[in-house]
């Protein structure tokens, strides 16, 4: 569903004047240099991070810079090898393995537990989201809610993904239909760890900010913030 309601300063002021608030999940990231980073939107690695970083030099073009860099990256496609570990303390998961999962991963400097999920593969897209729209023109995670206590990781992996499939998926993001593309999958979790095979070959971007490359780990902090907005009606 694409919302057709107007949005802007006037609509935002109207919500503030109504005085209603709703909870918003935050997330805590452990970075490879030992520091912590707090966020509430998205993390990107691989294709999406390449677009965000590559578009900085073209910022003067406005949002169209992202489309230009995306087409360039599709033509000259890069694939990244890495390992994803993740856990889920919610029943709202797409995993059917029946394994018992720990609710949160241990600190980044400790090995992951044996009973967490593991995906070791070649990734083209790795895009964990906590909200449906990281910006007004992209419904990156149509199933995400502001306070559902979950990451929904959009993943495209494998060496065989064709550029035409990737272009089709990119065009479908605005309407939130990209998960109908059989090249895309969604991993639902409450904490995750990404370990790239090559620390220096890729960029980590959290809420639009470039952070140190290399291994990174995140967990949801449910309902830690309140924002002006209309709570969802039952």
PDB file of C-alpha atoms in Angstrom:
ATOM      1  CA  UNK A   1       0.000   0.000   0.000  1.00  0.00           C
ATOM      2  CA  UNK A   2       1.380   3.394  -0.979  1.00  0.00           C
ATOM      3  CA  UNK A   3       0.072   6.229   1.195  1.00  0.00           C
ATOM      4  CA  UNK A   4      -1.378   9.027  -0.927  1.00  0.00           C
ATOM      5  CA  UNK A   5      -1.723  11.511   1.950  1.00  0.00           C
ATOM      6  CA  UNK A   6       0.312  14.724   1.585  1.00  0.00           C
ATOM      7  CA  UNK A   7       3.361  15.163   3.768  1.00  0.00           C
ATOM      8  CA  UNK A   8       5.504  18.162   4.562  1.00  0.00           C
ATOM      9  CA  UNK A   9       6.021  20.882   7.156  1.00  0.00           C
ATOM     10  CA  UNK A  10       2.299  21.719   7.424  1.00  0.00           C
ATOM     11  CA  UNK A  11       1.275  18.081   7.967  1.00  0.00           C
ATOM     12  CA  UNK A  12       4.060  17.611  10.515  1.00  0.00           C
ATOM     13  CA  UNK A  13       2.940  20.694  12.451  1.00  0.00           C
ATOM     14  CA  UNK A  14      -0.625  19.353  12.434  1.00  0.00           C
ATOM     15  CA  UNK A  15       0.553  16.095  14.056  1.00  0.00           C
ATOM     16  CA  UNK A  16       2.507  18.030  16.696  1.00  0.00           C
ATOM     17  CA  UNK A  17      -0.522  20.213  17.489  1.00  0.00           C
ATOM     18  CA  UNK A  18      -2.672  17.111  17.969  1.00  0.00           C
ATOM     19  CA  UNK A  19      -0.265  16.090  20.721  1.00  0.00           C
ATOM     20  CA  UNK A  20      -0.490  12.367  20.048  1.00  0.00           C
ATOM     21  CA  UNK A  21       2.666  10.280  20.300  1.00  0.00           C
ATOM     22  CA  UNK A  22       3.672   6.769  19.394  1.00  0.00           C
ATOM     23  CA  UNK A  23       6.650   4.590  20.309  1.00  0.00           C
ATOM     24  CA  UNK A  24       9.649   4.196  18.020  1.00  0.00           C
ATOM     25  CA  UNK A  25      12.255   1.446  18.208  1.00  0.00           C
ATOM     26  CA  UNK A  26      15.907   2.372  18.309  1.00  0.00           C
ATOM     27  CA  UNK A  27      18.869   0.138  17.514  1.00  0.00           C
ATOM     28  CA  UNK A  28      22.321  -0.208  19.023  1.00  0.00           C
ATOM     29  CA  UNK A  29      25.243  -0.929  16.688  1.00  0.00           C
ATOM     30  CA  UNK A  30      28.570  -2.313  17.849  1.00  0.00           C
ATOM     31  CA  UNK A  31      31.251  -1.138  15.439  1.00  0.00           C
ATOM     32  CA  UNK A  32      34.560  -2.751  14.546  1.00  0.00           C
ATOM     33  CA  UNK A  33      36.520  -0.030  16.395  1.00  0.00           C
ATOM     34  CA  UNK A  34      34.711  -0.864  19.660  1.00  0.00           C
ATOM     35  CA  UNK A  35      32.394   2.165  19.656  1.00  0.00           C
ATOM     36  CA  UNK A  36      28.582   2.194  19.774  1.00  0.00           C
ATOM     37  CA  UNK A  37      26.234   3.895  17.328  1.00  0.00           C
ATOM     38  CA  UNK A  38      22.495   4.406  17.881  1.00  0.00           C
ATOM     39  CA  UNK A  39      20.021   4.646  15.002  1.00  0.00           C
ATOM     40  CA  UNK A  40      16.389   4.105  14.025  1.00  0.00           C
ATOM     41  CA  UNK A  41      16.186   3.816  10.225  1.00  0.00           C
ATOM     42  CA  UNK A  42      18.398   1.450   8.238  1.00  0.00           C
ATOM     43  CA  UNK A  43      21.812  -0.107   7.789  1.00  0.00           C
ATOM     44  CA  UNK A  44      23.240  -0.675   4.333  1.00  0.00           C
ATOM     45  CA  UNK A  45      26.112  -2.734   2.972  1.00  0.00           C
ATOM     46  CA  UNK A  46      27.029  -3.836  -0.550  1.00  0.00           C
ATOM     47  CA  UNK A  47      24.864  -2.393  -3.370  1.00  0.00           C
ATOM     48  CA  UNK A  48      22.819   0.102  -1.324  1.00  0.00           C
ATOM     49  CA  UNK A  49      25.877   1.348   0.572  1.00  0.00           C
ATOM     50  CA  UNK A  50      27.702   1.796  -2.736  1.00  0.00           C
ATOM     51  CA  UNK A  51      24.836   4.018  -3.918  1.00  0.00           C
ATOM     52  CA  UNK A  52      24.832   6.109  -0.729  1.00  0.00           C
ATOM     53  CA  UNK A  53      28.602   6.589  -0.672  1.00  0.00           C
ATOM     54  CA  UNK A  54      28.970   7.023  -4.430  1.00  0.00           C
ATOM     55  CA  UNK A  55      26.193   9.609  -4.573  1.00  0.00           C
ATOM     56  CA  UNK A  56      27.872  12.024  -2.163  1.00  0.00           C
ATOM     57  CA  UNK A  57      29.979  13.563  -4.937  1.00  0.00           C
ATOM     58  CA  UNK A  58      26.781  14.233  -6.913  1.00  0.00           C
ATOM     59  CA  UNK A  59      24.742  15.686  -4.044  1.00  0.00           C
ATOM     60  CA  UNK A  60      24.197  18.890  -6.052  1.00  0.00           C
ATOM     61  CA  UNK A  61      21.953  16.870  -8.409  1.00  0.00           C
ATOM     62  CA  UNK A  62      19.426  16.121  -5.666  1.00  0.00           C
ATOM     63  CA  UNK A  63      17.765  12.755  -5.331  1.00  0.00           C
ATOM     64  CA  UNK A  64      18.333  11.857  -8.991  1.00  0.00           C
ATOM     65  CA  UNK A  65      21.979  11.228  -8.051  1.00  0.00           C
ATOM     66  CA  UNK A  66      20.913   7.959  -6.416  1.00  0.00           C
ATOM     67  CA  UNK A  67      19.285   6.760  -9.631  1.00  0.00           C
ATOM     68  CA  UNK A  68      22.401   7.625 -11.628  1.00  0.00           C
ATOM     69  CA  UNK A  69      24.728   5.784  -9.244  1.00  0.00           C
ATOM     70  CA  UNK A  70      22.328   2.824  -9.027  1.00  0.00           C
ATOM     71  CA  UNK A  71      22.360   2.348 -12.815  1.00  0.00           C
ATOM     72  CA  UNK A  72      26.144   2.652 -12.824  1.00  0.00           C
ATOM     73  CA  UNK A  73      26.442   0.027 -10.075  1.00  0.00           C
ATOM     74  CA  UNK A  74      24.081  -2.328 -11.889  1.00  0.00           C
ATOM     75  CA  UNK A  75      26.179  -2.056 -15.041  1.00  0.00           C
ATOM     76  CA  UNK A  76      29.411  -2.547 -13.101  1.00  0.00           C
ATOM     77  CA  UNK A  77      28.007  -4.885 -10.481  1.00  0.00           C
ATOM     78  CA  UNK A  78      29.976  -5.734  -7.366  1.00  0.00           C
ATOM     79  CA  UNK A  79      29.363  -8.788  -5.206  1.00  0.00           C
ATOM     80  CA  UNK A  80      30.477  -9.128  -1.615  1.00  0.00           C
ATOM     81  CA  UNK A  81      31.232 -12.278   0.344  1.00  0.00           C
ATOM     82  CA  UNK A  82      30.282 -12.350   3.996  1.00  0.00           C
ATOM     83  CA  UNK A  83      28.523 -14.160   6.814  1.00  0.00           C
ATOM     84  CA  UNK A  84      25.289 -13.112   8.503  1.00  0.00           C
ATOM     85  CA  UNK A  85      24.447 -14.380  11.997  1.00  0.00           C
ATOM     86  CA  UNK A  86      21.049 -13.565  13.438  1.00  0.00           C
ATOM     87  CA  UNK A  87      18.652 -14.373  16.280  1.00  0.00           C
ATOM     88  CA  UNK A  88      14.993 -13.711  16.883  1.00  0.00           C
ATOM     89  CA  UNK A  89      13.130 -13.384  20.176  1.00  0.00           C
ATOM     90  CA  UNK A  90       9.796 -13.023  18.355  1.00  0.00           C
ATOM     91  CA  UNK A  91       7.475 -15.588  16.827  1.00  0.00           C
ATOM     92  CA  UNK A  92       7.103 -13.275  13.837  1.00  0.00           C
ATOM     93  CA  UNK A  93       9.855 -14.881  11.752  1.00  0.00           C
ATOM     94  CA  UNK A  94      10.141 -16.440   8.341  1.00  0.00           C
ATOM     95  CA  UNK A  95      12.370 -19.199   9.672  1.00  0.00           C
ATOM     96  CA  UNK A  96      10.960 -22.721   9.837  1.00  0.00           C
ATOM     97  CA  UNK A  97      13.961 -24.589  11.196  1.00  0.00           C
ATOM     98  CA  UNK A  98      12.426 -25.100  14.634  1.00  0.00           C
ATOM     99  CA  UNK A  99      15.728 -24.334  16.382  1.00  0.00           C
ATOM    100  CA  UNK A 100      15.817 -22.552  19.738  1.00  0.00           C
ATOM    101  CA  UNK A 101      17.358 -19.126  19.335  1.00  0.00           C
ATOM    102  CA  UNK A 102      19.081 -16.879  21.838  1.00  0.00           C
ATOM    103  CA  UNK A 103      17.308 -13.492  22.020  1.00  0.00           C
ATOM    104  CA  UNK A 104      20.446 -11.348  21.574  1.00  0.00           C
ATOM    105  CA  UNK A 105      23.901 -12.057  20.174  1.00  0.00           C
ATOM    106  CA  UNK A 106      26.916 -11.736  22.521  1.00  0.00           C
ATOM    107  CA  UNK A 107      29.300  -8.762  22.157  1.00  0.00           C
ATOM    108  CA  UNK A 108      31.014  -8.392  18.812  1.00  0.00           C
ATOM    109  CA  UNK A 109      34.386  -9.533  20.164  1.00  0.00           C
ATOM    110  CA  UNK A 110      32.903 -12.879  21.229  1.00  0.00           C
ATOM    111  CA  UNK A 111      32.004 -15.774  18.908  1.00  0.00           C
ATOM    112  CA  UNK A 112      28.323 -16.195  18.001  1.00  0.00           C
ATOM    113  CA  UNK A 113      26.436 -19.013  19.755  1.00  0.00           C
ATOM    114  CA  UNK A 114      26.043 -22.341  18.009  1.00  0.00           C
ATOM    115  CA  UNK A 115      22.253 -22.085  17.964  1.00  0.00           C
ATOM    116  CA  UNK A 116      21.953 -18.812  16.042  1.00  0.00           C
ATOM    117  CA  UNK A 117      21.125 -18.726  12.353  1.00  0.00           C
ATOM    118  CA  UNK A 118      23.946 -18.372   9.868  1.00  0.00           C
ATOM    119  CA  UNK A 119      23.970 -17.388   6.199  1.00  0.00           C
ATOM    120  CA  UNK A 120      27.361 -17.546   4.518  1.00  0.00           C
ATOM    121  CA  UNK A 121      27.130 -16.441   0.926  1.00  0.00           C
ATOM    122  CA  UNK A 122      27.863 -13.869  -1.751  1.00  0.00           C
ATOM    123  CA  UNK A 123      25.646 -10.812  -1.272  1.00  0.00           C
ATOM    124  CA  UNK A 124      24.541  -8.153  -3.724  1.00  0.00           C
ATOM    125  CA  UNK A 125      22.090  -6.358  -1.413  1.00  0.00           C
ATOM    126  CA  UNK A 126      22.100  -6.346   2.396  1.00  0.00           C
ATOM    127  CA  UNK A 127      19.633  -3.809   3.779  1.00  0.00           C
ATOM    128  CA  UNK A 128      18.293  -4.156   7.362  1.00  0.00           C
ATOM    129  CA  UNK A 129      15.359  -1.804   8.054  1.00  0.00           C
ATOM    130  CA  UNK A 130      13.382  -0.790  11.125  1.00  0.00           C
ATOM    131  CA  UNK A 131      10.913   1.461   9.284  1.00  0.00           C
ATOM    132  CA  UNK A 132       9.069   1.024   6.009  1.00  0.00           C
ATOM    133  CA  UNK A 133      10.463   4.174   4.355  1.00  0.00           C
ATOM    134  CA  UNK A 134      14.117   5.213   4.807  1.00  0.00           C
ATOM    135  CA  UNK A 135      13.153   8.210   2.662  1.00  0.00           C
ATOM    136  CA  UNK A 136       9.970   9.484   1.030  1.00  0.00           C
ATOM    137  CA  UNK A 137      10.663   7.789  -2.304  1.00  0.00           C
ATOM    138  CA  UNK A 138      11.565   4.269  -1.180  1.00  0.00           C
ATOM    139  CA  UNK A 139       9.350   1.719   0.553  1.00  0.00           C
ATOM    140  CA  UNK A 140      12.331  -0.462   1.378  1.00  0.00           C
ATOM    141  CA  UNK A 141      10.580  -2.603   3.997  1.00  0.00           C
ATOM    142  CA  UNK A 142       6.805  -2.634   3.462  1.00  0.00           C
ATOM    143  CA  UNK A 143       6.194  -4.965   6.426  1.00  0.00           C
ATOM    144  CA  UNK A 144       8.119  -2.883   8.980  1.00  0.00           C
ATOM    145  CA  UNK A 145       6.389  -0.962  11.756  1.00  0.00           C
ATOM    146  CA  UNK A 146       7.861   1.775  13.926  1.00  0.00           C
ATOM    147  CA  UNK A 147       7.681  -0.321  17.090  1.00  0.00           C
ATOM    148  CA  UNK A 148       7.545  -4.010  16.134  1.00  0.00           C
ATOM    149  CA  UNK A 149      10.872  -4.843  17.809  1.00  0.00           C
ATOM    150  CA  UNK A 150      12.325  -6.285  14.603  1.00  0.00           C
ATOM    151  CA  UNK A 151      14.837  -5.804  11.847  1.00  0.00           C
ATOM    152  CA  UNK A 152      13.680  -6.859   8.409  1.00  0.00           C
ATOM    153  CA  UNK A 153      16.733  -7.486   6.289  1.00  0.00           C
ATOM    154  CA  UNK A 154      16.288  -7.212   2.544  1.00  0.00           C
ATOM    155  CA  UNK A 155      18.734  -9.606   0.913  1.00  0.00           C
ATOM    156  CA  UNK A 156      19.734 -10.387  -2.649  1.00  0.00           C
ATOM    157  CA  UNK A 157      22.495 -12.951  -2.859  1.00  0.00           C
ATOM    158  CA  UNK A 158      24.180 -15.358  -5.215  1.00  0.00           C
ATOM    159  CA  UNK A 159      26.510 -15.119  -8.155  1.00  0.00           C
ATOM    160  CA  UNK A 160      23.829 -15.899 -10.727  1.00  0.00           C
ATOM    161  CA  UNK A 161      21.561 -12.844 -10.218  1.00  0.00           C
ATOM    162  CA  UNK A 162      21.170 -11.111 -13.563  1.00  0.00           C
ATOM    163  CA  UNK A 163      21.488  -7.365 -14.018  1.00  0.00           C
ATOM    164  CA  UNK A 164      18.026  -7.204 -15.586  1.00  0.00           C
ATOM    165  CA  UNK A 165      16.545  -8.764 -12.433  1.00  0.00           C
ATOM    166  CA  UNK A 166      18.380  -6.265 -10.264  1.00  0.00           C
ATOM    167  CA  UNK A 167      17.174  -3.325 -12.369  1.00  0.00           C
ATOM    168  CA  UNK A 168      13.593  -4.599 -12.098  1.00  0.00           C
ATOM    169  CA  UNK A 169      13.955  -4.927  -8.330  1.00  0.00           C
ATOM    170  CA  UNK A 170      15.372  -1.412  -8.030  1.00  0.00           C
ATOM    171  CA  UNK A 171      12.381   0.033  -9.921  1.00  0.00           C
ATOM    172  CA  UNK A 172       9.956  -1.840  -7.641  1.00  0.00           C
ATOM    173  CA  UNK A 173      11.330  -0.417  -4.360  1.00  0.00           C
ATOM    174  CA  UNK A 174       9.315   2.822  -4.603  1.00  0.00           C
ATOM    175  CA  UNK A 175       6.058   0.835  -4.533  1.00  0.00           C
ATOM    176  CA  UNK A 176       7.325  -1.728  -2.025  1.00  0.00           C
ATOM    177  CA  UNK A 177       6.884  -4.581  -4.489  1.00  0.00           C
ATOM    178  CA  UNK A 178      10.501  -5.731  -4.646  1.00  0.00           C
ATOM    179  CA  UNK A 179       9.900  -8.745  -2.418  1.00  0.00           C
ATOM    180  CA  UNK A 180       7.596 -10.077  -5.144  1.00  0.00           C
ATOM    181  CA  UNK A 181      10.785 -10.431  -7.180  1.00  0.00           C
ATOM    182  CA  UNK A 182      12.101 -13.966  -6.714  1.00  0.00           C
ATOM    183  CA  UNK A 183      15.643 -12.616  -6.426  1.00  0.00           C
ATOM    184  CA  UNK A 184      14.839 -10.872  -3.129  1.00  0.00           C
ATOM    185  CA  UNK A 185      14.276 -12.385   0.297  1.00  0.00           C
ATOM    186  CA  UNK A 186      13.461 -11.005   3.736  1.00  0.00           C
ATOM    187  CA  UNK A 187      15.192 -12.118   6.927  1.00  0.00           C
ATOM    188  CA  UNK A 188      13.321 -11.186  10.118  1.00  0.00           C
ATOM    189  CA  UNK A 189      15.325 -10.910  13.337  1.00  0.00           C
ATOM    190  CA  UNK A 190      15.863  -8.983  16.559  1.00  0.00           C
ATOM    191  CA  UNK A 191      19.673  -8.962  16.446  1.00  0.00           C
ATOM    192  CA  UNK A 192      22.232  -9.660  13.744  1.00  0.00           C
ATOM    193  CA  UNK A 193      25.952  -9.685  13.030  1.00  0.00           C
ATOM    194  CA  UNK A 194      27.600  -9.168   9.654  1.00  0.00           C
ATOM    195  CA  UNK A 195      31.167 -10.349   9.074  1.00  0.00           C
ATOM    196  CA  UNK A 196      32.507  -9.381   5.621  1.00  0.00           C
ATOM    197  CA  UNK A 197      35.222 -11.604   4.190  1.00  0.00           C
ATOM    198  CA  UNK A 198      37.217  -8.504   3.210  1.00  0.00           C
ATOM    199  CA  UNK A 199      37.023  -5.679   5.752  1.00  0.00           C
ATOM    200  CA  UNK A 200      38.448  -3.032   3.430  1.00  0.00           C
ATOM    201  CA  UNK A 201      36.455  -3.880   0.310  1.00  0.00           C
ATOM    202  CA  UNK A 202      33.073  -2.506   1.389  1.00  0.00           C
ATOM    203  CA  UNK A 203      31.368   0.311   3.268  1.00  0.00           C
ATOM    204  CA  UNK A 204      29.065   0.249   6.292  1.00  0.00           C
ATOM    205  CA  UNK A 205      26.385   2.957   6.343  1.00  0.00           C
ATOM    206  CA  UNK A 206      24.037   3.509   9.316  1.00  0.00           C
ATOM    207  CA  UNK A 207      21.166   5.970   8.881  1.00  0.00           C
ATOM    208  CA  UNK A 208      23.074   7.612   6.026  1.00  0.00           C
ATOM    209  CA  UNK A 209      26.323   7.957   8.002  1.00  0.00           C
ATOM    210  CA  UNK A 210      29.462   6.054   6.989  1.00  0.00           C
ATOM    211  CA  UNK A 211      30.857   4.108   9.969  1.00  0.00           C
ATOM    212  CA  UNK A 212      34.010   1.966  10.216  1.00  0.00           C
ATOM    213  CA  UNK A 213      34.075  -0.939   7.770  1.00  0.00           C
ATOM    214  CA  UNK A 214      34.424  -4.533   8.870  1.00  0.00           C
ATOM    215  CA  UNK A 215      32.340  -6.659  11.250  1.00  0.00           C
ATOM    216  CA  UNK A 216      29.269  -4.946  12.702  1.00  0.00           C
ATOM    217  CA  UNK A 217      26.467  -6.051  15.001  1.00  0.00           C
ATOM    218  CA  UNK A 218      23.058  -4.609  15.861  1.00  0.00           C
ATOM    219  CA  UNK A 219      20.183  -5.233  18.248  1.00  0.00           C
ATOM    220  CA  UNK A 220      16.751  -3.662  18.582  1.00  0.00           C
ATOM    221  CA  UNK A 221      15.979  -1.420  21.559  1.00  0.00           C
ATOM    222  CA  UNK A 222      12.160  -1.681  21.563  1.00  0.00           C
ATOM    223  CA  UNK A 223      10.110   1.463  22.105  1.00  0.00           C
ATOM    224  CA  UNK A 224      12.987   3.565  23.435  1.00  0.00           C
ATOM    225  CA  UNK A 225      11.776   6.784  21.790  1.00  0.00           C
ATOM    226  CA  UNK A 226       8.467   8.552  21.392  1.00  0.00           C
ATOM    227  CA  UNK A 227       7.605  10.606  18.326  1.00  0.00           C
ATOM    228  CA  UNK A 228       4.652  12.785  17.374  1.00  0.00           C
ATOM    229  CA  UNK A 229       2.273  10.746  15.276  1.00  0.00           C
ATOM    230  CA  UNK A 230      -1.040   8.940  15.272  1.00  0.00           C
ATOM    231  CA  UNK A 231      -0.912   5.555  17.021  1.00  0.00           C
ATOM    232  CA  UNK A 232      -2.197   2.743  14.835  1.00  0.00           C
ATOM    233  CA  UNK A 233      -5.831   1.964  15.551  1.00  0.00           C
ATOM    234  CA  UNK A 234      -6.846  -1.605  16.298  1.00  0.00           C
TER     235      UNK A 234
END
